[in-house]
Amino acid sequence: MRPELRDWQREAFALYLDRLAAGEKRLLFEATPGAGKTTAAMRLVRHQLLKRHAERVLIVVPTSHLRSQWSWSAHRERIQLESSRTSGLTSDFHGAVITYQQLGRGGRWIRELASRSIVVL
């Protein structure tokens, strides 16, 4: 079940829509731990995928534990993210969650995925 957005999340989403209409491609959400940044970001990702502004999604997080958290949050938005693969991506998924360490190791599949994705750090 999709959670209701908090006031700041609704305001951030409205700001995102304004920036998108103005042709801007970058947006920073800054909030305290536990404020709901993951939920806000996943709602924005869902919009990007539904409106076909992005083909895929790539989420980059600091720890392996957070890969599972982001994958679960995405699932609530009906987005399937691969969180355990270390190479390649199957068509069964909308994208992937990787760690900064995986990003640093690079790899062709990450570069290819990022080139046609919304990327969330």
Short mmCIF file of C-alpha atoms in Angstrom, two decimals:
data_model
loop_
_atom_site.label_atom_id
_atom_site.label_comp_id
_atom_site.label_asym_id
_atom_site.label_seq_id
_atom_site.Cartn_x
_atom_site.Cartn_y
_atom_site.Cartn_z
CA MET A 1 0.00 0.00 0.00
CA ARG A 2 1.31 3.45 -0.96
CA PRO A 3 1.85 5.73 2.03
CA GLU A 4 0.27 9.19 2.15
CA LEU A 5 2.77 11.96 1.51
CA ARG A 6 3.69 14.33 4.32
CA ASP A 7 3.28 18.08 3.78
CA TRP A 8 6.95 18.63 2.90
CA GLN A 9 6.85 15.69 0.47
CA ARG A 10 3.83 17.13 -1.35
CA GLU A 11 5.56 20.52 -1.52
CA ALA A 12 8.75 18.87 -2.83
CA PHE A 13 6.77 16.97 -5.48
CA ALA A 14 5.09 20.21 -6.59
CA LEU A 15 8.53 21.84 -6.81
CA TYR A 16 9.74 18.87 -8.87
CA LEU A 17 6.82 19.31 -11.30
CA ASP A 18 7.58 23.04 -11.61
CA ARG A 19 11.27 22.35 -12.26
CA LEU A 20 10.42 19.63 -14.76
CA ALA A 21 8.14 22.03 -16.65
CA ALA A 22 11.00 24.55 -16.72
CA GLY A 23 13.30 21.96 -18.30
CA GLU A 24 15.52 21.43 -15.27
CA LYS A 25 16.95 17.97 -14.80
CA ARG A 26 18.34 18.03 -11.25
CA LEU A 27 16.66 18.34 -7.88
CA LEU A 28 17.96 17.98 -4.32
CA PHE A 29 15.77 16.88 -1.43
CA GLU A 30 17.36 17.58 1.93
CA ALA A 31 15.70 16.42 5.13
CA THR A 32 16.57 14.92 8.49
CA PRO A 33 16.92 11.16 8.99
CA GLY A 34 13.51 9.48 9.12
CA ALA A 35 11.73 12.39 7.43
CA GLY A 36 10.71 10.31 4.41
CA LYS A 37 13.26 11.10 1.71
CA THR A 38 13.03 7.56 0.33
CA THR A 39 9.25 7.72 -0.02
CA ALA A 40 9.42 11.16 -1.66
CA ALA A 41 12.12 10.05 -4.07
CA MET A 42 10.25 6.88 -5.04
CA ARG A 43 7.10 8.87 -5.80
CA LEU A 44 9.17 11.09 -8.09
CA VAL A 45 10.78 8.01 -9.71
CA ARG A 46 7.33 6.50 -10.33
CA HIS A 47 6.25 9.71 -12.06
CA GLN A 48 9.39 9.68 -14.23
CA LEU A 49 8.74 6.10 -15.33
CA LEU A 50 5.00 6.55 -15.92
CA LYS A 51 5.51 9.71 -17.98
CA ARG A 52 8.41 8.05 -19.82
CA HIS A 53 10.89 10.76 -18.85
CA ALA A 54 13.22 7.86 -17.98
CA GLU A 55 13.38 4.27 -19.17
CA ARG A 56 14.87 2.85 -15.98
CA VAL A 57 15.94 3.82 -12.47
CA LEU A 58 19.31 3.55 -10.76
CA ILE A 59 19.46 4.11 -7.00
CA VAL A 60 22.90 4.46 -5.37
CA VAL A 61 23.12 4.02 -1.59
CA PRO A 62 25.97 3.88 0.95
CA THR A 63 25.36 0.39 2.41
CA SER A 64 24.10 -3.04 1.37
CA HIS A 65 21.42 -2.87 4.06
CA LEU A 66 19.92 0.22 2.41
CA ARG A 67 19.60 -1.64 -0.89
CA SER A 68 16.86 -3.79 0.68
CA GLN A 69 15.16 -0.76 2.22
CA TRP A 70 15.02 1.09 -1.11
CA SER A 71 13.89 -2.03 -2.94
CA TRP A 72 10.98 -2.44 -0.49
CA SER A 73 10.03 1.23 -0.79
CA ALA A 74 10.05 0.90 -4.58
CA HIS A 75 7.85 -2.19 -4.36
CA ARG A 76 5.19 -0.08 -2.55
CA GLU A 77 5.19 2.19 -5.62
CA ARG A 78 4.88 -0.85 -7.93
CA ILE A 79 8.48 -0.48 -9.08
CA GLN A 80 10.62 -3.60 -9.20
CA LEU A 81 14.28 -2.95 -8.39
CA GLU A 82 17.07 -5.51 -8.49
CA SER A 83 19.02 -5.22 -5.25
CA SER A 84 21.34 -8.22 -5.30
CA ARG A 85 22.73 -8.45 -8.82
CA THR A 86 26.34 -7.48 -9.36
CA SER A 87 26.30 -7.56 -13.15
CA GLY A 88 23.66 -6.95 -15.78
CA LEU A 89 19.96 -6.34 -15.39
CA THR A 90 17.09 -8.44 -16.68
CA SER A 91 13.99 -6.98 -18.29
CA ASP A 92 11.92 -8.14 -15.29
CA PHE A 93 13.08 -5.09 -13.35
CA HIS A 94 12.57 -1.34 -13.70
CA GLY A 95 16.09 -0.74 -12.47
CA ALA A 96 18.58 -1.47 -9.74
CA VAL A 97 19.79 -0.43 -6.32
CA ILE A 98 23.56 -0.49 -5.96
CA THR A 99 26.07 0.70 -3.38
CA TYR A 100 28.61 3.47 -3.83
CA GLN A 101 31.25 0.73 -3.79
CA GLN A 102 29.61 -1.01 -6.76
CA LEU A 103 29.38 2.32 -8.56
CA GLY A 104 33.08 2.92 -7.91
CA ARG A 105 33.96 -0.45 -9.41
CA GLY A 106 32.01 0.63 -12.44
CA GLY A 107 31.19 -1.80 -15.12
CA ARG A 108 29.55 -1.50 -18.48
CA TRP A 109 26.11 -2.52 -17.22
CA ILE A 110 26.06 0.34 -14.69
CA ARG A 111 27.09 2.91 -17.29
CA GLU A 112 24.49 1.61 -19.74
CA LEU A 113 21.77 1.61 -17.09
CA ALA A 114 22.64 5.13 -15.87
CA SER A 115 22.62 6.56 -19.39
CA ARG A 116 18.87 6.02 -19.78
CA SER A 117 17.73 6.20 -16.17
CA ILE A 118 16.70 8.54 -13.46
CA VAL A 119 19.57 8.32 -11.00
CA VAL A 120 18.95 8.81 -7.27
CA LEU A 121 21.89 9.25 -4.91
#
